[in-house]
Short mmCIF file of N, CA and C in Angstrom, two decimals:
data_model
loop_
_atom_site.label_atom_id
_atom_site.label_comp_id
_atom_site.label_asym_id
_atom_site.label_seq_id
_atom_site.Cartn_x
_atom_site.Cartn_y
_atom_site.Cartn_z
N MET A 1 -10.32 10.31 17.17
CA MET A 1 -9.82 9.09 16.60
C MET A 1 -10.31 8.97 15.16
N LYS A 2 -9.42 8.61 14.25
CA LYS A 2 -9.78 8.43 12.86
C LYS A 2 -10.45 7.08 12.66
N SER A 3 -11.41 7.04 11.78
CA SER A 3 -12.01 5.78 11.37
C SER A 3 -11.24 5.26 10.17
N LEU A 4 -10.88 4.00 10.20
CA LEU A 4 -10.13 3.41 9.11
C LEU A 4 -11.01 2.42 8.36
N TYR A 5 -10.87 2.41 7.07
CA TYR A 5 -11.63 1.51 6.23
C TYR A 5 -10.66 0.73 5.36
N PHE A 6 -10.75 -0.58 5.39
CA PHE A 6 -9.88 -1.44 4.60
C PHE A 6 -10.68 -2.06 3.47
N TYR A 7 -10.21 -1.90 2.27
CA TYR A 7 -10.87 -2.44 1.11
C TYR A 7 -9.82 -2.99 0.16
N SER A 8 -10.25 -3.64 -0.88
CA SER A 8 -9.29 -4.19 -1.84
C SER A 8 -9.58 -3.77 -3.27
N ILE A 9 -10.35 -2.71 -3.45
CA ILE A 9 -10.61 -2.20 -4.80
C ILE A 9 -10.42 -0.69 -4.79
N ILE A 10 -9.75 -0.18 -5.79
CA ILE A 10 -9.53 1.26 -5.91
C ILE A 10 -10.05 1.71 -7.27
N TRP A 11 -10.85 2.77 -7.27
CA TRP A 11 -11.29 3.37 -8.53
C TRP A 11 -10.32 4.48 -8.88
N THR A 12 -9.77 4.44 -10.07
CA THR A 12 -8.87 5.48 -10.54
C THR A 12 -9.39 5.94 -11.90
N TYR A 13 -9.99 7.13 -11.92
CA TYR A 13 -10.65 7.64 -13.11
C TYR A 13 -11.63 6.57 -13.60
N ASP A 14 -11.48 6.10 -14.81
CA ASP A 14 -12.39 5.07 -15.30
C ASP A 14 -11.74 3.68 -15.26
N LEU A 15 -10.62 3.59 -14.57
CA LEU A 15 -9.90 2.33 -14.48
C LEU A 15 -10.10 1.73 -13.10
N LEU A 16 -10.46 0.48 -13.03
CA LEU A 16 -10.64 -0.20 -11.76
C LEU A 16 -9.34 -0.87 -11.38
N MET A 17 -8.78 -0.50 -10.23
CA MET A 17 -7.52 -1.07 -9.76
C MET A 17 -7.81 -2.01 -8.62
N PHE A 18 -7.16 -3.13 -8.59
CA PHE A 18 -7.30 -4.09 -7.51
C PHE A 18 -6.02 -4.10 -6.69
N GLY A 19 -6.00 -3.37 -5.59
CA GLY A 19 -4.89 -3.43 -4.67
C GLY A 19 -5.14 -4.59 -3.72
N ASN A 20 -4.09 -5.17 -3.18
CA ASN A 20 -4.28 -6.26 -2.24
C ASN A 20 -4.98 -5.76 -0.98
N ARG A 21 -4.58 -4.61 -0.50
CA ARG A 21 -5.24 -3.95 0.62
C ARG A 21 -4.96 -2.46 0.53
N TYR A 22 -5.95 -1.68 0.96
CA TYR A 22 -5.69 -0.26 1.10
C TYR A 22 -6.49 0.26 2.27
N CYS A 23 -6.12 1.45 2.72
CA CYS A 23 -6.68 2.00 3.93
C CYS A 23 -6.98 3.48 3.71
N THR A 24 -8.15 3.91 4.17
CA THR A 24 -8.49 5.32 4.06
C THR A 24 -9.16 5.80 5.35
N CYS A 25 -9.00 7.05 5.64
CA CYS A 25 -9.69 7.66 6.79
C CYS A 25 -10.48 8.88 6.33
N ARG A 26 -10.63 9.04 5.05
CA ARG A 26 -11.30 10.22 4.48
C ARG A 26 -12.80 9.95 4.40
N ILE A 27 -13.45 9.99 5.55
CA ILE A 27 -14.87 9.64 5.68
C ILE A 27 -15.75 10.56 4.84
N LYS A 28 -15.35 11.81 4.65
CA LYS A 28 -16.17 12.74 3.89
C LYS A 28 -16.27 12.37 2.42
N SER A 29 -15.35 11.55 1.95
CA SER A 29 -15.40 11.15 0.55
C SER A 29 -16.23 9.89 0.34
N ARG A 30 -16.89 9.41 1.38
CA ARG A 30 -17.66 8.18 1.29
C ARG A 30 -19.10 8.47 0.87
N ARG A 31 -19.58 7.70 -0.10
CA ARG A 31 -20.97 7.74 -0.54
C ARG A 31 -21.47 6.30 -0.53
N GLY A 32 -22.17 5.91 0.53
CA GLY A 32 -22.60 4.51 0.68
C GLY A 32 -21.38 3.63 0.87
N ASN A 33 -21.22 2.64 0.02
CA ASN A 33 -20.06 1.75 0.07
C ASN A 33 -18.97 2.16 -0.89
N THR A 34 -19.07 3.35 -1.45
CA THR A 34 -18.12 3.82 -2.44
C THR A 34 -17.32 4.99 -1.88
N PHE A 35 -16.01 4.97 -2.13
CA PHE A 35 -15.15 6.09 -1.76
C PHE A 35 -14.80 6.85 -3.03
N LEU A 36 -14.91 8.17 -2.96
CA LEU A 36 -14.68 9.01 -4.12
C LEU A 36 -13.29 9.61 -4.13
N ASP A 37 -12.51 9.34 -3.11
CA ASP A 37 -11.18 9.89 -2.98
C ASP A 37 -10.18 8.75 -2.88
N ALA A 38 -8.93 9.06 -3.14
CA ALA A 38 -7.87 8.06 -3.06
C ALA A 38 -7.61 7.69 -1.60
N PRO A 39 -7.20 6.46 -1.36
CA PRO A 39 -6.86 6.05 0.00
C PRO A 39 -5.55 6.68 0.45
N CYS A 40 -5.23 6.53 1.73
CA CYS A 40 -3.98 7.05 2.29
C CYS A 40 -2.85 6.04 2.16
N PHE A 41 -3.20 4.76 2.05
CA PHE A 41 -2.22 3.68 2.11
C PHE A 41 -2.67 2.55 1.19
N VAL A 42 -1.71 2.01 0.42
CA VAL A 42 -1.98 0.85 -0.43
C VAL A 42 -0.85 -0.16 -0.24
N MET A 43 -1.23 -1.44 -0.15
CA MET A 43 -0.25 -2.52 -0.05
C MET A 43 -0.49 -3.49 -1.20
N GLU A 44 0.56 -3.80 -1.93
CA GLU A 44 0.50 -4.79 -2.99
C GLU A 44 1.41 -5.97 -2.63
N VAL A 45 0.89 -7.18 -2.78
CA VAL A 45 1.69 -8.38 -2.61
C VAL A 45 2.07 -8.84 -4.02
N LEU A 46 3.37 -8.89 -4.27
CA LEU A 46 3.86 -9.21 -5.60
C LEU A 46 3.55 -10.65 -6.00
N SER A 47 3.32 -10.81 -7.28
CA SER A 47 3.28 -12.15 -7.86
C SER A 47 4.17 -12.09 -9.10
N PRO A 48 4.69 -13.21 -9.53
CA PRO A 48 5.59 -13.19 -10.70
C PRO A 48 4.93 -12.57 -11.93
N THR A 49 3.63 -12.73 -12.07
CA THR A 49 2.96 -12.23 -13.28
C THR A 49 2.62 -10.74 -13.21
N THR A 50 2.59 -10.15 -12.01
CA THR A 50 2.21 -8.74 -11.91
C THR A 50 3.32 -7.83 -11.37
N GLU A 51 4.48 -8.38 -11.09
CA GLU A 51 5.53 -7.58 -10.45
C GLU A 51 5.91 -6.34 -11.26
N LEU A 52 6.14 -6.49 -12.54
CA LEU A 52 6.52 -5.33 -13.36
C LEU A 52 5.41 -4.28 -13.38
N TYR A 53 4.17 -4.73 -13.47
CA TYR A 53 3.03 -3.82 -13.47
C TYR A 53 2.90 -3.10 -12.12
N ASP A 54 3.06 -3.85 -11.00
CA ASP A 54 2.96 -3.25 -9.67
C ASP A 54 4.07 -2.23 -9.42
N ARG A 55 5.25 -2.50 -9.93
CA ARG A 55 6.39 -1.60 -9.73
C ARG A 55 6.43 -0.46 -10.75
N GLY A 56 5.67 -0.57 -11.80
CA GLY A 56 5.70 0.43 -12.87
C GLY A 56 4.41 1.20 -12.98
N GLU A 57 3.56 0.75 -13.89
CA GLU A 57 2.34 1.49 -14.22
C GLU A 57 1.42 1.69 -13.02
N LYS A 58 1.24 0.65 -12.22
CA LYS A 58 0.34 0.77 -11.07
C LYS A 58 0.91 1.75 -10.04
N MET A 59 2.21 1.66 -9.79
CA MET A 59 2.86 2.59 -8.85
C MET A 59 2.71 4.03 -9.35
N ASP A 60 2.87 4.23 -10.64
CA ASP A 60 2.72 5.57 -11.22
C ASP A 60 1.29 6.09 -11.03
N LEU A 61 0.29 5.22 -11.23
CA LEU A 61 -1.10 5.62 -11.05
C LEU A 61 -1.37 6.01 -9.60
N TYR A 62 -0.86 5.23 -8.66
CA TYR A 62 -1.04 5.55 -7.24
C TYR A 62 -0.36 6.88 -6.91
N CYS A 63 0.79 7.11 -7.49
CA CYS A 63 1.51 8.37 -7.26
C CYS A 63 0.71 9.55 -7.81
N GLU A 64 0.15 9.40 -9.00
CA GLU A 64 -0.67 10.46 -9.59
C GLU A 64 -1.88 10.78 -8.71
N GLN A 65 -2.41 9.76 -8.03
CA GLN A 65 -3.54 9.95 -7.12
C GLN A 65 -3.10 10.48 -5.76
N GLU A 66 -1.80 10.64 -5.58
CA GLU A 66 -1.20 11.18 -4.35
C GLU A 66 -1.55 10.33 -3.12
N ILE A 67 -1.42 9.03 -3.28
CA ILE A 67 -1.59 8.11 -2.16
C ILE A 67 -0.32 8.20 -1.32
N ASP A 68 -0.50 8.52 -0.04
CA ASP A 68 0.62 8.87 0.84
C ASP A 68 1.68 7.78 0.98
N GLU A 69 1.24 6.53 1.05
CA GLU A 69 2.19 5.46 1.33
C GLU A 69 1.83 4.24 0.49
N TYR A 70 2.86 3.62 -0.09
CA TYR A 70 2.69 2.46 -0.95
C TYR A 70 3.67 1.39 -0.52
N TRP A 71 3.13 0.22 -0.15
CA TRP A 71 3.97 -0.91 0.24
C TRP A 71 3.99 -1.92 -0.89
N ILE A 72 5.17 -2.42 -1.18
CA ILE A 72 5.33 -3.57 -2.06
C ILE A 72 5.86 -4.70 -1.20
N VAL A 73 5.06 -5.76 -1.10
CA VAL A 73 5.41 -6.90 -0.26
C VAL A 73 5.89 -8.02 -1.18
N ASP A 74 7.14 -8.38 -1.00
CA ASP A 74 7.73 -9.47 -1.79
C ASP A 74 7.76 -10.71 -0.91
N TRP A 75 6.79 -11.60 -1.10
CA TRP A 75 6.66 -12.77 -0.24
C TRP A 75 7.76 -13.79 -0.51
N ARG A 76 8.36 -13.75 -1.70
CA ARG A 76 9.44 -14.69 -2.02
C ARG A 76 10.71 -14.33 -1.26
N GLN A 77 10.99 -13.04 -1.14
CA GLN A 77 12.19 -12.58 -0.44
C GLN A 77 11.90 -12.20 1.01
N LYS A 78 10.63 -12.29 1.42
CA LYS A 78 10.20 -11.87 2.77
C LYS A 78 10.72 -10.46 3.05
N LYS A 79 10.24 -9.53 2.22
CA LYS A 79 10.70 -8.15 2.30
C LYS A 79 9.52 -7.23 2.03
N VAL A 80 9.49 -6.09 2.73
CA VAL A 80 8.50 -5.05 2.50
C VAL A 80 9.24 -3.78 2.11
N GLU A 81 8.89 -3.24 0.96
CA GLU A 81 9.44 -1.95 0.52
C GLU A 81 8.39 -0.90 0.83
N ILE A 82 8.77 0.11 1.59
CA ILE A 82 7.83 1.17 1.96
C ILE A 82 8.21 2.44 1.20
N TYR A 83 7.29 2.89 0.36
CA TYR A 83 7.48 4.09 -0.43
C TYR A 83 6.61 5.20 0.15
N GLU A 84 7.20 6.36 0.31
CA GLU A 84 6.50 7.54 0.81
C GLU A 84 6.38 8.56 -0.30
N LEU A 85 5.23 9.22 -0.35
CA LEU A 85 4.98 10.25 -1.35
C LEU A 85 5.64 11.56 -0.93
N ASP A 86 6.32 12.15 -1.87
CA ASP A 86 6.89 13.48 -1.66
C ASP A 86 6.78 14.20 -3.00
N TYR A 87 7.30 15.38 -3.08
CA TYR A 87 7.17 16.17 -4.29
C TYR A 87 8.54 16.63 -4.75
N GLU A 88 8.74 16.56 -6.05
CA GLU A 88 9.97 17.03 -6.67
C GLU A 88 9.57 18.07 -7.71
N ASN A 89 9.90 19.33 -7.44
CA ASN A 89 9.50 20.44 -8.31
C ASN A 89 7.99 20.47 -8.53
N GLY A 90 7.25 20.19 -7.46
CA GLY A 90 5.80 20.23 -7.50
C GLY A 90 5.13 18.99 -8.07
N THR A 91 5.91 18.01 -8.47
CA THR A 91 5.37 16.78 -9.04
C THR A 91 5.43 15.67 -8.01
N PRO A 92 4.30 14.96 -7.78
CA PRO A 92 4.34 13.87 -6.81
C PRO A 92 5.27 12.75 -7.27
N LYS A 93 6.02 12.21 -6.31
CA LYS A 93 6.98 11.16 -6.62
C LYS A 93 7.14 10.27 -5.39
N TYR A 94 7.28 8.96 -5.62
CA TYR A 94 7.54 8.04 -4.53
C TYR A 94 9.04 7.91 -4.31
N PHE A 95 9.41 7.88 -3.03
CA PHE A 95 10.78 7.65 -2.62
C PHE A 95 10.80 6.44 -1.70
N LEU A 96 11.76 5.55 -1.93
CA LEU A 96 11.90 4.39 -1.05
C LEU A 96 12.32 4.89 0.31
N TRP A 97 11.44 4.75 1.29
CA TRP A 97 11.70 5.22 2.65
C TRP A 97 12.45 4.18 3.45
N LYS A 98 12.03 2.92 3.29
CA LYS A 98 12.63 1.88 4.10
C LYS A 98 12.34 0.52 3.50
N GLU A 99 13.31 -0.40 3.63
CA GLU A 99 13.09 -1.80 3.31
C GLU A 99 13.07 -2.58 4.62
N ILE A 100 12.04 -3.38 4.80
CA ILE A 100 11.90 -4.15 6.02
C ILE A 100 12.14 -5.62 5.69
N THR A 101 13.04 -6.22 6.45
CA THR A 101 13.32 -7.64 6.33
C THR A 101 13.28 -8.23 7.74
N LYS A 102 13.57 -9.51 7.84
CA LYS A 102 13.57 -10.16 9.15
C LYS A 102 14.54 -9.46 10.11
N GLU A 103 15.64 -8.92 9.59
CA GLU A 103 16.67 -8.29 10.43
C GLU A 103 16.18 -7.01 11.10
N ASN A 104 15.32 -6.24 10.46
CA ASN A 104 14.82 -4.98 11.05
C ASN A 104 13.29 -4.99 11.16
N LYS A 105 12.72 -6.16 11.34
CA LYS A 105 11.26 -6.32 11.30
C LYS A 105 10.51 -5.49 12.33
N ASP A 106 11.16 -5.09 13.40
CA ASP A 106 10.49 -4.28 14.42
C ASP A 106 10.22 -2.85 13.95
N GLU A 107 10.79 -2.46 12.83
CA GLU A 107 10.59 -1.11 12.29
C GLU A 107 9.38 -1.01 11.37
N LEU A 108 8.67 -2.12 11.17
CA LEU A 108 7.51 -2.10 10.28
C LEU A 108 6.38 -1.28 10.89
N GLN A 109 5.93 -0.27 10.14
CA GLN A 109 4.80 0.54 10.58
C GLN A 109 4.18 1.22 9.38
N ILE A 110 2.88 1.47 9.49
CA ILE A 110 2.18 2.24 8.47
C ILE A 110 2.29 3.70 8.92
N VAL A 111 3.09 4.48 8.24
CA VAL A 111 3.42 5.82 8.69
C VAL A 111 2.19 6.71 8.92
N PRO A 112 1.22 6.76 7.97
CA PRO A 112 0.06 7.64 8.22
C PRO A 112 -0.81 7.19 9.40
N PHE A 113 -0.65 5.95 9.84
CA PHE A 113 -1.47 5.40 10.92
C PHE A 113 -0.56 4.76 11.96
N SER A 114 0.14 5.58 12.71
CA SER A 114 1.14 5.07 13.64
C SER A 114 0.54 4.21 14.75
N ASN A 115 -0.74 4.36 15.06
CA ASN A 115 -1.37 3.54 16.10
C ASN A 115 -1.87 2.20 15.57
N LEU A 116 -1.87 2.03 14.27
CA LEU A 116 -2.29 0.78 13.66
C LEU A 116 -1.07 -0.13 13.58
N LYS A 117 -1.11 -1.27 14.23
CA LYS A 117 0.04 -2.15 14.32
C LYS A 117 -0.15 -3.40 13.49
N ILE A 118 0.85 -3.74 12.75
CA ILE A 118 0.92 -5.02 12.06
C ILE A 118 2.37 -5.47 12.17
N THR A 119 2.56 -6.70 12.56
CA THR A 119 3.93 -7.17 12.69
C THR A 119 4.37 -7.85 11.40
N PHE A 120 5.65 -7.90 11.22
CA PHE A 120 6.25 -8.56 10.06
C PHE A 120 5.81 -10.02 10.02
N ASP A 121 5.88 -10.68 11.17
CA ASP A 121 5.51 -12.10 11.23
C ASP A 121 4.04 -12.30 10.90
N GLU A 122 3.16 -11.44 11.41
CA GLU A 122 1.73 -11.55 11.10
C GLU A 122 1.49 -11.37 9.60
N LEU A 123 2.16 -10.40 9.02
CA LEU A 123 1.99 -10.13 7.60
C LEU A 123 2.37 -11.35 6.77
N PHE A 124 3.54 -11.92 7.03
CA PHE A 124 3.98 -13.05 6.22
C PHE A 124 3.27 -14.34 6.60
N ASP A 125 2.83 -14.49 7.83
CA ASP A 125 2.00 -15.65 8.19
C ASP A 125 0.70 -15.62 7.41
N GLU A 126 0.11 -14.45 7.28
CA GLU A 126 -1.14 -14.29 6.55
C GLU A 126 -0.94 -14.64 5.08
N ILE A 127 0.15 -14.17 4.51
CA ILE A 127 0.45 -14.46 3.10
C ILE A 127 0.69 -15.96 2.93
N ASP A 128 1.45 -16.57 3.86
CA ASP A 128 1.72 -18.01 3.78
C ASP A 128 0.44 -18.82 3.86
N ASN A 129 -0.54 -18.34 4.61
CA ASN A 129 -1.82 -19.06 4.76
C ASN A 129 -2.61 -19.12 3.45
N TYR A 130 -2.32 -18.20 2.54
CA TYR A 130 -2.99 -18.22 1.24
C TYR A 130 -2.30 -19.16 0.26
N GLY A 131 -1.20 -19.74 0.70
CA GLY A 131 -0.52 -20.71 -0.13
C GLY A 131 0.24 -20.13 -1.30
N LEU A 132 0.67 -18.88 -1.17
CA LEU A 132 1.43 -18.26 -2.26
C LEU A 132 2.83 -18.82 -2.31
#
């Protein structure tokens, strides 16, 4: 069984990135409370002031770090965009794998962690509780 660690800070070179949540199982890269390797999964909850950054520069940085899965959660539209890392001519690139809305909410899953369950309703209930 893999050990999962959930944190909300990512170190990228000398730049400190604040993801809303991320998940890693790479225990060998842990030194105390610090992880030296990129996580397997990152989730960003959009805000009007950071949306362009989350969809652009931040997504590019996560891709360069070869983070397997990147979720963009749009709380205004109640939608989750799931991007999967793949390679195009040897270069890492994100491809939109699936969009999850209320209509297909049962398809929500974190691909690298298929046994880890989060429901669409739980996700948006949690976001609503923060008053966004």
